[in-house]
PDB file of N, CA and C in Angstrom:
ATOM      1  N   MET X  16       0.842  -1.174   0.000  1.00 51.00           N
ATOM      2  CA  MET X  16       0.000   0.000   0.000  1.00 51.00           C
ATOM      3  C   MET X  16       0.888   1.237   0.000  1.00 51.00           C
ATOM      4  N   SER X  17       0.355   2.315  -0.495  1.00 74.00           N
ATOM      5  CA  SER X  17       1.122   3.554  -0.604  1.00 74.00           C
ATOM      6  C   SER X  17       1.297   4.222   0.755  1.00 74.00           C
ATOM      7  N   ASN X  18       1.989   5.336   0.739  1.00 85.00           N
ATOM      8  CA  ASN X  18       2.198   6.128   1.948  1.00 85.00           C
ATOM      9  C   ASN X  18       1.144   7.217   2.090  1.00 85.00           C
ATOM     10  N   ALA X  19       0.053   7.124   1.354  1.00 91.00           N
ATOM     11  CA  ALA X  19      -0.980   8.152   1.358  1.00 91.00           C
ATOM     12  C   ALA X  19      -1.532   8.360   2.763  1.00 91.00           C
ATOM     13  N   GLN X  20      -1.869   9.619   3.031  1.00 95.00           N
ATOM     14  CA  GLN X  20      -2.475   9.966   4.309  1.00 95.00           C
ATOM     15  C   GLN X  20      -3.792  10.678   4.056  1.00 95.00           C
ATOM     16  N   ALA X  21      -4.668  10.621   5.043  1.00 96.00           N
ATOM     17  CA  ALA X  21      -5.970  11.264   4.933  1.00 96.00           C
ATOM     18  C   ALA X  21      -6.415  11.725   6.307  1.00 96.00           C
ATOM     19  N   LYS X  22      -7.319  12.676   6.314  1.00 97.00           N
ATOM     20  CA  LYS X  22      -7.806  13.255   7.566  1.00 97.00           C
ATOM     21  C   LYS X  22      -9.055  12.514   8.041  1.00 97.00           C
ATOM     22  N   CYS X  23      -9.016  12.065   9.291  1.00 97.00           N
ATOM     23  CA  CYS X  23     -10.175  11.428   9.908  1.00 97.00           C
ATOM     24  C   CYS X  23     -11.270  12.481  10.050  1.00 97.00           C
ATOM     25  N   GLU X  24     -12.464  12.151   9.603  1.00 96.00           N
ATOM     26  CA  GLU X  24     -13.558  13.105   9.630  1.00 96.00           C
ATOM     27  C   GLU X  24     -14.227  13.217  10.999  1.00 96.00           C
ATOM     28  N   ARG X  25     -13.798  12.421  11.968  1.00 95.00           N
ATOM     29  CA  ARG X  25     -14.335  12.524  13.335  1.00 95.00           C
ATOM     30  C   ARG X  25     -13.346  13.182  14.294  1.00 95.00           C
ATOM     31  N   THR X  26     -12.066  12.882  14.118  1.00 95.00           N
ATOM     32  CA  THR X  26     -11.071  13.409  15.058  1.00 95.00           C
ATOM     33  C   THR X  26     -10.253  14.551  14.476  1.00 95.00           C
ATOM     34  N   GLY X  27     -10.216  14.654  13.154  1.00 96.00           N
ATOM     35  CA  GLY X  27      -9.407  15.680  12.512  1.00 96.00           C
ATOM     36  C   GLY X  27      -7.940  15.308  12.379  1.00 96.00           C
ATOM     37  N   LYS X  28      -7.553  14.137  12.916  1.00 96.00           N
ATOM     38  CA  LYS X  28      -6.164  13.694  12.829  1.00 96.00           C
ATOM     39  C   LYS X  28      -5.854  13.210  11.418  1.00 96.00           C
ATOM     40  N   VAL X  29      -4.642  13.503  10.952  1.00 97.00           N
ATOM     41  CA  VAL X  29      -4.171  12.977   9.681  1.00 97.00           C
ATOM     42  C   VAL X  29      -3.475  11.655   9.980  1.00 97.00           C
ATOM     43  N   ILE X  30      -3.931  10.602   9.315  1.00 96.00           N
ATOM     44  CA  ILE X  30      -3.422   9.251   9.559  1.00 96.00           C
ATOM     45  C   ILE X  30      -3.095   8.581   8.234  1.00 96.00           C
ATOM     46  N   PRO X  31      -2.312   7.520   8.264  1.00 95.00           N
ATOM     47  CA  PRO X  31      -2.123   6.753   7.038  1.00 95.00           C
ATOM     48  C   PRO X  31      -3.477   6.223   6.547  1.00 95.00           C
ATOM     49  N   LEU X  32      -3.707   6.329   5.267  1.00 94.00           N
ATOM     50  CA  LEU X  32      -4.956   5.854   4.673  1.00 94.00           C
ATOM     51  C   LEU X  32      -5.235   4.413   5.073  1.00 94.00           C
ATOM     52  N   SER X  33      -4.190   3.617   5.120  1.00 92.00           N
ATOM     53  CA  SER X  33      -4.335   2.191   5.432  1.00 92.00           C
ATOM     54  C   SER X  33      -4.782   1.931   6.867  1.00 92.00           C
ATOM     55  N   GLU X  34      -4.739   2.948   7.731  1.00 94.00           N
ATOM     56  CA  GLU X  34      -5.137   2.772   9.125  1.00 94.00           C
ATOM     57  C   GLU X  34      -6.533   3.310   9.412  1.00 94.00           C
ATOM     58  N   GLY X  35      -7.276   3.597   8.362  1.00 96.00           N
ATOM     59  CA  GLY X  35      -8.628   4.120   8.530  1.00 96.00           C
ATOM     60  C   GLY X  35      -9.669   3.161   7.985  1.00 96.00           C
ATOM     61  N   ALA X  36     -10.898   3.615   8.046  1.00 96.00           N
ATOM     62  CA  ALA X  36     -12.015   2.823   7.542  1.00 96.00           C
ATOM     63  C   ALA X  36     -12.986   3.738   6.811  1.00 96.00           C
ATOM     64  N   TYR X  37     -13.680   3.182   5.841  1.00 97.00           N
ATOM     65  CA  TYR X  37     -14.778   3.877   5.199  1.00 97.00           C
ATOM     66  C   TYR X  37     -16.013   3.501   5.999  1.00 97.00           C
ATOM     67  N   VAL X  38     -16.740   4.511   6.450  1.00 96.00           N
ATOM     68  CA  VAL X  38     -17.855   4.284   7.361  1.00 96.00           C
ATOM     69  C   VAL X  38     -19.121   4.916   6.792  1.00 96.00           C
ATOM     70  N   ALA X  39     -20.173   4.116   6.752  1.00 96.00           N
ATOM     71  CA  ALA X  39     -21.473   4.610   6.293  1.00 96.00           C
ATOM     72  C   ALA X  39     -22.416   4.726   7.475  1.00 96.00           C
ATOM     73  N   SER X  40     -23.340   5.636   7.333  1.00 95.00           N
ATOM     74  CA  SER X  40     -24.447   5.749   8.269  1.00 95.00           C
ATOM     75  C   SER X  40     -25.668   5.190   7.531  1.00 95.00           C
ATOM     76  N   PRO X  41     -26.091   3.974   7.863  1.00 95.00           N
ATOM     77  CA  PRO X  41     -27.216   3.375   7.144  1.00 95.00           C
ATOM     78  C   PRO X  41     -28.486   4.221   7.155  1.00 95.00           C
ATOM     79  N   GLY X  42     -28.660   5.050   8.164  1.00 94.00           N
ATOM     80  CA  GLY X  42     -29.851   5.892   8.220  1.00 94.00           C
ATOM     81  C   GLY X  42     -29.910   6.938   7.129  1.00 94.00           C
ATOM     82  N   THR X  43     -28.728   7.409   6.711  1.00 95.00           N
ATOM     83  CA  THR X  43     -28.665   8.463   5.696  1.00 95.00           C
ATOM     84  C   THR X  43     -27.998   8.002   4.407  1.00 95.00           C
ATOM     85  N   GLY X  44     -27.219   6.932   4.497  1.00 95.00           N
ATOM     86  CA  GLY X  44     -26.449   6.473   3.345  1.00 95.00           C
ATOM     87  C   GLY X  44     -25.196   7.283   3.089  1.00 95.00           C
ATOM     88  N   GLU X  45     -24.872   8.210   3.992  1.00 96.00           N
ATOM     89  CA  GLU X  45     -23.688   9.051   3.839  1.00 96.00           C
ATOM     90  C   GLU X  45     -22.447   8.298   4.308  1.00 96.00           C
ATOM     91  N   TRP X  46     -21.293   8.657   3.714  1.00 97.00           N
ATOM     92  CA  TRP X  46     -20.016   7.994   3.992  1.00 97.00           C
ATOM     93  C   TRP X  46     -19.010   8.968   4.574  1.00 97.00           C
ATOM     94  N   ALA X  47     -18.044   8.439   5.328  1.00 97.00           N
ATOM     95  CA  ALA X  47     -16.955   9.224   5.908  1.00 97.00           C
ATOM     96  C   ALA X  47     -15.712   8.350   6.000  1.00 97.00           C
ATOM     97  N   PHE X  48     -14.561   9.008   6.109  1.00 97.00           N
ATOM     98  CA  PHE X  48     -13.304   8.318   6.385  1.00 97.00           C
ATOM     99  C   PHE X  48     -13.024   8.521   7.857  1.00 97.00           C
ATOM    100  N   VAL X  49     -12.801   7.425   8.578  1.00 97.00           N
ATOM    101  CA  VAL X  49     -12.671   7.485  10.031  1.00 97.00           C
ATOM    102  C   VAL X  49     -11.473   6.649  10.488  1.00 97.00           C
ATOM    103  N   ALA X  50     -10.710   7.197  11.422  1.00 96.00           N
ATOM    104  CA  ALA X  50      -9.602   6.451  12.022  1.00 96.00           C
ATOM    105  C   ALA X  50     -10.169   5.269  12.807  1.00 96.00           C
ATOM    106  N   THR X  51      -9.449   4.166  12.798  1.00 89.00           N
ATOM    107  CA  THR X  51      -9.947   2.980  13.498  1.00 89.00           C
ATOM    108  C   THR X  51     -10.062   3.187  15.005  1.00 89.00           C
ATOM    109  N   ASP X  52      -9.333   4.173  15.559  1.00 90.00           N
ATOM    110  CA  ASP X  52      -9.426   4.436  16.993  1.00 90.00           C
ATOM    111  C   ASP X  52     -10.373   5.585  17.329  1.00 90.00           C
ATOM    112  N   ALA X  53     -11.103   6.091  16.336  1.00 92.00           N
ATOM    113  CA  ALA X  53     -12.071   7.169  16.576  1.00 92.00           C
ATOM    114  C   ALA X  53     -13.317   6.609  17.257  1.00 92.00           C
ATOM    115  N   PRO X  54     -14.024   7.452  17.980  1.00 90.00           N
ATOM    116  CA  PRO X  54     -15.261   6.989  18.623  1.00 90.00           C
ATOM    117  C   PRO X  54     -16.252   6.463  17.583  1.00 90.00           C
ATOM    118  N   GLU X  55     -16.880   5.353  17.915  1.00 89.00           N
ATOM    119  CA  GLU X  55     -17.860   4.754  17.003  1.00 89.00           C
ATOM    120  C   GLU X  55     -19.254   5.263  17.314  1.00 89.00           C
ATOM    121  N   GLN X  56     -20.074   5.289  16.289  1.00 88.00           N
ATOM    122  CA  GLN X  56     -21.488   5.588  16.439  1.00 88.00           C
ATOM    123  C   GLN X  56     -22.229   4.254  16.438  1.00 88.00           C
ATOM    124  N   PRO X  57     -23.336   4.128  17.151  1.00 88.00           N
ATOM    125  CA  PRO X  57     -24.046   2.845  17.239  1.00 88.00           C
ATOM    126  C   PRO X  57     -24.434   2.242  15.885  1.00 88.00           C
ATOM    127  N   SER X  58     -24.728   3.078  14.918  1.00 91.00           N
ATOM    128  CA  SER X  58     -25.197   2.549  13.636  1.00 91.00           C
ATOM    129  C   SER X  58     -24.108   2.457  12.575  1.00 91.00           C
ATOM    130  N   ASP X  59     -22.854   2.685  12.931  1.00 94.00           N
ATOM    131  CA  ASP X  59     -21.768   2.653  11.944  1.00 94.00           C
ATOM    132  C   ASP X  59     -21.725   1.344  11.169  1.00 94.00           C
ATOM    133  N   TYR X  60     -21.552   1.476   9.862  1.00 94.00           N
ATOM    134  CA  TYR X  60     -21.260   0.333   9.000  1.00 94.00           C
ATOM    135  C   TYR X  60     -19.886   0.640   8.419  1.00 94.00           C
ATOM    136  N   SER X  61     -18.872  -0.092   8.849  1.00 93.00           N
ATOM    137  CA  SER X  61     -17.518   0.261   8.415  1.00 93.00           C
ATOM    138  C   SER X  61     -16.785  -0.915   7.799  1.00 93.00           C
ATOM    139  N   VAL X  62     -15.818  -0.533   6.973  1.00 93.00           N
ATOM    140  CA  VAL X  62     -14.908  -1.522   6.402  1.00 93.00           C
ATOM    141  C   VAL X  62     -13.518  -0.897   6.409  1.00 93.00           C
ATOM    142  N   ALA X  63     -12.562  -1.629   6.912  1.00 92.00           N
ATOM    143  CA  ALA X  63     -11.180  -1.143   6.994  1.00 92.00           C
ATOM    144  C   ALA X  63     -10.599  -0.988   5.593  1.00 92.00           C
ATOM    145  N   VAL X  64      -9.927   0.112   5.376  1.00 93.00           N
ATOM    146  CA  VAL X  64      -9.288   0.349   4.080  1.00 93.00           C
ATOM    147  C   VAL X  64      -8.324  -0.783   3.758  1.00 93.00           C
ATOM    148  N   ALA X  65      -7.572  -1.239   4.745  1.00 91.00           N
ATOM    149  CA  ALA X  65      -6.598  -2.314   4.524  1.00 91.00           C
ATOM    150  C   ALA X  65      -7.276  -3.591   4.022  1.00 91.00           C
ATOM    151  N   SER X  66      -8.494  -3.858   4.481  1.00 92.00           N
ATOM    152  CA  SER X  66      -9.216  -5.052   4.022  1.00 92.00           C
ATOM    153  C   SER X  66      -9.565  -4.964   2.540  1.00 92.00           C
ATOM    154  N   LEU X  67      -9.902  -3.766   2.094  1.00 90.00           N
ATOM    155  CA  LEU X  67     -10.267  -3.582   0.685  1.00 90.00           C
ATOM    156  C   LEU X  67      -9.057  -3.590  -0.228  1.00 90.00           C
ATOM    157  N   SER X  68      -7.894  -3.323   0.350  1.00 86.00           N
ATOM    158  CA  SER X  68      -6.673  -3.229  -0.446  1.00 86.00           C
ATOM    159  C   SER X  68      -5.950  -4.558  -0.591  1.00 86.00           C
ATOM    160  N   LYS X  69      -6.473  -5.604   0.022  1.00 87.00           N
ATOM    161  CA  LYS X  69      -5.818  -6.914  -0.049  1.00 87.00           C
ATOM    162  C   LYS X  69      -5.741  -7.435  -1.474  1.00 87.00           C
ATOM    163  N   SER X  70      -6.826  -7.243  -2.208  1.00 91.00           N
ATOM    164  CA  SER X  70      -6.876  -7.781  -3.572  1.00 91.00           C
ATOM    165  C   SER X  70      -8.024  -7.127  -4.328  1.00 91.00           C
ATOM    166  N   PRO X  71      -7.984  -7.175  -5.649  1.00 93.00           N
ATOM    167  CA  PRO X  71      -9.128  -6.683  -6.430  1.00 93.00           C
ATOM    168  C   PRO X  71     -10.408  -7.445  -6.074  1.00 93.00           C
ATOM    169  N   GLU X  72     -10.258  -8.732  -5.771  1.00 95.00           N
ATOM    170  CA  GLU X  72     -11.428  -9.542  -5.424  1.00 95.00           C
ATOM    171  C   GLU X  72     -12.097  -9.029  -4.144  1.00 95.00           C
ATOM    172  N   ALA X  73     -11.293  -8.583  -3.180  1.00 94.00           N
ATOM    173  CA  ALA X  73     -11.845  -8.065  -1.933  1.00 94.00           C
ATOM    174  C   ALA X  73     -12.691  -6.823  -2.196  1.00 94.00           C
ATOM    175  N   LEU X  74     -12.212  -5.952  -3.060  1.00 93.00           N
ATOM    176  CA  LEU X  74     -12.963  -4.743  -3.397  1.00 93.00           C
ATOM    177  C   LEU X  74     -14.260  -5.087  -4.124  1.00 93.00           C
ATOM    178  N   VAL X  75     -14.185  -5.993  -5.083  1.00 95.00           N
ATOM    179  CA  VAL X  75     -15.376  -6.404  -5.830  1.00 95.00           C
ATOM    180  C   VAL X  75     -16.396  -7.039  -4.895  1.00 95.00           C
ATOM    181  N   ASP X  76     -15.932  -7.893  -4.000  1.00 95.00           N
ATOM    182  CA  ASP X  76     -16.833  -8.551  -3.058  1.00 95.00           C
ATOM    183  C   ASP X  76     -17.527  -7.533  -2.165  1.00 95.00           C
ATOM    184  N   TRP X  77     -16.784  -6.520  -1.703  1.00 94.00           N
ATOM    185  CA  TRP X  77     -17.360  -5.499  -0.837  1.00 94.00           C
ATOM    186  C   TRP X  77     -18.425  -4.697  -1.568  1.00 94.00           C
ATOM    187  N   VAL X  78     -18.132  -4.273  -2.795  1.00 94.00           N
ATOM    188  CA  VAL X  78     -19.106  -3.483  -3.549  1.00 94.00           C
ATOM    189  C   VAL X  78     -20.366  -4.312  -3.820  1.00 94.00           C
ATOM    190  N   ALA X  79     -20.198  -5.577  -4.161  1.00 96.00           N
ATOM    191  CA  ALA X  79     -21.361  -6.445  -4.374  1.00 96.00           C
ATOM    192  C   ALA X  79     -22.159  -6.604  -3.077  1.00 96.00           C
ATOM    193  N   HIS X  80     -21.453  -6.743  -1.963  1.00 96.00           N
ATOM    194  CA  HIS X  80     -22.116  -6.851  -0.658  1.00 96.00           C
ATOM    195  C   HIS X  80     -22.918  -5.580  -0.351  1.00 96.00           C
ATOM    196  N   LEU X  81     -22.320  -4.414  -0.612  1.00 95.00           N
ATOM    197  CA  LEU X  81     -23.030  -3.154  -0.395  1.00 95.00           C
ATOM    198  C   LEU X  81     -24.306  -3.092  -1.225  1.00 95.00           C
ATOM    199  N   ASN X  82     -24.222  -3.566  -2.445  1.00 96.00           N
ATOM    200  CA  ASN X  82     -25.361  -3.509  -3.349  1.00 96.00           C
ATOM    201  C   ASN X  82     -26.558  -4.297  -2.813  1.00 96.00           C
ATOM    202  N   GLU X  83     -26.310  -5.234  -1.910  1.00 96.00           N
ATOM    203  CA  GLU X  83     -27.389  -6.007  -1.298  1.00 96.00           C
ATOM    204  C   GLU X  83     -28.084  -5.256  -0.159  1.00 96.00           C
ATOM    205  N   LYS X  84     -27.505  -4.155   0.290  1.00 96.00           N
ATOM    206  CA  LYS X  84     -28.054  -3.378   1.406  1.00 96.00           C
ATOM    207  C   LYS X  84     -29.153  -2.441   0.898  1.00 96.00           C
ATOM    208  N   SER X  85     -30.290  -2.437   1.561  1.00 96.00           N
ATOM    209  CA  SER X  85     -31.404  -1.591   1.124  1.00 96.00           C
ATOM    210  C   SER X  85     -31.078  -0.098   1.250  1.00 96.00           C
ATOM    211  N   TRP X  86     -30.193   0.280   2.152  1.00 95.00           N
ATOM    212  CA  TRP X  86     -29.855   1.680   2.378  1.00 95.00           C
ATOM    213  C   TRP X  86     -28.755   2.186   1.446  1.00 95.00           C
ATOM    214  N   PHE X  87     -28.104   1.287   0.719  1.00 96.00           N
ATOM    215  CA  PHE X  87     -26.945   1.671  -0.097  1.00 96.00           C
ATOM    216  C   PHE X  87     -27.367   2.509  -1.294  1.00 96.00           C
ATOM    217  N   ASP X  88     -26.706   3.642  -1.466  1.00 96.00           N
ATOM    218  CA  ASP X  88     -26.925   4.539  -2.595  1.00 96.00           C
ATOM    219  C   ASP X  88     -25.582   4.715  -3.302  1.00 96.00           C
ATOM    220  N   PRO X  89     -25.404   4.098  -4.472  1.00 95.00           N
ATOM    221  CA  PRO X  89     -24.113   4.177  -5.164  1.00 95.00           C
ATOM    222  C   PRO X  89     -23.649   5.608  -5.421  1.00 95.00           C
ATOM    223  N   LYS X  90     -24.584   6.512  -5.700  1.00 97.00           N
ATOM    224  CA  LYS X  90     -24.196   7.904  -5.956  1.00 97.00           C
ATOM    225  C   LYS X  90     -23.587   8.532  -4.706  1.00 97.00           C
ATOM    226  N   LYS X  91     -24.128   8.216  -3.533  1.00 97.00           N
ATOM    227  CA  LYS X  91     -23.567   8.778  -2.304  1.00 97.00           C
ATOM    228  C   LYS X  91     -22.156   8.247  -2.056  1.00 97.00           C
ATOM    229  N   LEU X  92     -21.900   6.995  -2.398  1.00 96.00           N
ATOM    230  CA  LEU X  92     -20.547   6.452  -2.249  1.00 96.00           C
ATOM    231  C   LEU X  92     -19.607   7.139  -3.235  1.00 96.00           C
ATOM    232  N   ALA X  93     -20.038   7.302  -4.480  1.00 96.00           N
ATOM    233  CA  ALA X  93     -19.210   7.975  -5.484  1.00 96.00           C
ATOM    234  C   ALA X  93     -18.960   9.431  -5.098  1.00 96.00           C
ATOM    235  N   ASP X  94     -19.990  10.111  -4.602  1.00 97.00           N
ATOM    236  CA  ASP X  94     -19.816  11.500  -4.157  1.00 97.00           C
ATOM    237  C   ASP X  94     -18.827  11.591  -2.999  1.00 97.00           C
ATOM    238  N   PHE X  95     -18.898  10.616  -2.074  1.00 97.00           N
ATOM    239  CA  PHE X  95     -17.942  10.582  -0.966  1.00 97.00           C
ATOM    240  C   PHE X  95     -16.520  10.467  -1.498  1.00 97.00           C
ATOM    241  N   PHE X  96     -16.286   9.509  -2.405  1.00 95.00           N
ATOM    242  CA  PHE X  96     -14.926   9.322  -2.916  1.00 95.00           C
ATOM    243  C   PHE X  96     -14.444  10.542  -3.684  1.00 95.00           C
ATOM    244  N   THR X  97     -15.314  11.217  -4.405  1.00 96.00           N
ATOM    245  CA  THR X  97     -14.928  12.443  -5.113  1.00 96.00           C
ATOM    246  C   THR X  97     -14.481  13.506  -4.113  1.00 96.00           C
ATOM    247  N   ARG X  98     -15.276  13.713  -3.077  1.00 96.00           N
ATOM    248  CA  ARG X  98     -14.948  14.699  -2.030  1.00 96.00           C
ATOM    249  C   ARG X  98     -13.687  14.291  -1.278  1.00 96.00           C
ATOM    250  N   PHE X  99     -13.618  13.032  -0.884  1.00 96.00           N
ATOM    251  CA  PHE X  99     -12.488  12.508  -0.116  1.00 96.00           C
ATOM    252  C   PHE X  99     -11.180  12.658  -0.896  1.00 96.00           C
ATOM    253  N   ARG X 100     -11.215  12.320  -2.161  1.00 95.00           N
ATOM    254  CA  ARG X 100     -10.022  12.429  -3.007  1.00 95.00           C
ATOM    255  C   ARG X 100      -9.551  13.872  -3.085  1.00 95.00           C
ATOM    256  N   LYS X 101     -10.489  14.790  -3.267  1.00 95.00           N
ATOM    257  CA  LYS X 101     -10.123  16.208  -3.374  1.00 95.00           C
ATOM    258  C   LYS X 101      -9.579  16.740  -2.045  1.00 95.00           C
ATOM    259  N   GLN X 102     -10.264  16.444  -0.941  1.00 95.00           N
ATOM    260  CA  GLN X 102      -9.845  16.960   0.369  1.00 95.00           C
ATOM    261  C   GLN X 102      -8.477  16.443   0.796  1.00 95.00           C
ATOM    262  N   ASN X 103      -8.110  15.257   0.343  1.00 95.00           N
ATOM    263  CA  ASN X 103      -6.858  14.646   0.785  1.00 95.00           C
ATOM    264  C   ASN X 103      -5.811  14.554  -0.323  1.00 95.00           C
ATOM    265  N   ASN X 104      -6.069  15.233  -1.421  1.00 92.00           N
ATOM    266  CA  ASN X 104      -5.136  15.302  -2.547  1.00 92.00           C
ATOM    267  C   ASN X 104      -4.707  13.907  -3.002  1.00 92.00           C
ATOM    268  N   LEU X 105      -5.682  13.053  -3.214  1.00 91.00           N
ATOM    269  CA  LEU X 105      -5.412  11.666  -3.620  1.00 91.00           C
ATOM    270  C   LEU X 105      -5.680  11.467  -5.111  1.00 91.00           C
ATOM    271  N   PHE X 106      -5.175  12.365  -5.923  1.00 84.00           N
ATOM    272  CA  PHE X 106      -5.358  12.291  -7.365  1.00 84.00           C
ATOM    273  C   PHE X 106      -4.300  11.419  -8.021  1.00 84.00           C
ATOM    274  N   HIS X 107      -4.682  10.801  -9.089  1.00 75.00           N
ATOM    275  CA  HIS X 107      -3.764  10.061  -9.986  1.00 75.00           C
ATOM    276  C   HIS X 107      -2.956   8.975  -9.286  1.00 75.00           C
ATOM    277  N   ALA X 108      -3.605   8.196  -8.452  1.00 63.00           N
ATOM    278  CA  ALA X 108      -2.915   7.113  -7.748  1.00 63.00           C
ATOM    279  C   ALA X 108      -2.869   5.823  -8.554  1.00 63.00           C
ATOM    280  N   LEU X 109      -3.557   5.769  -9.665  1.00 52.00           N
ATOM    281  CA  LEU X 109      -3.529   4.551 -10.491  1.00 52.00           C
ATOM    282  C   LEU X 109      -2.242   4.446 -11.263  1.00 52.00           C
TER     283      LEU X 109
END
């Protein structure tokens, strides 16, 4: 994994991307990047970034799993990644 860093949206701390999680609020379908040691909310649905980075298959499996959730809104996930990429200067990592 790269040395990329990102800001936790709950604590404001800048951490290695690999040490955070993508967290959804099923009630709203909104997403955030959160440090694994940040306070949890009772309804958090999270997946560790490191888990998704293990393999392309892991990412595909996660997206397919999300698609089975009644609260999942693909546009909200895409909007999150667009915002997240811009806020943390994560352009052109491919």
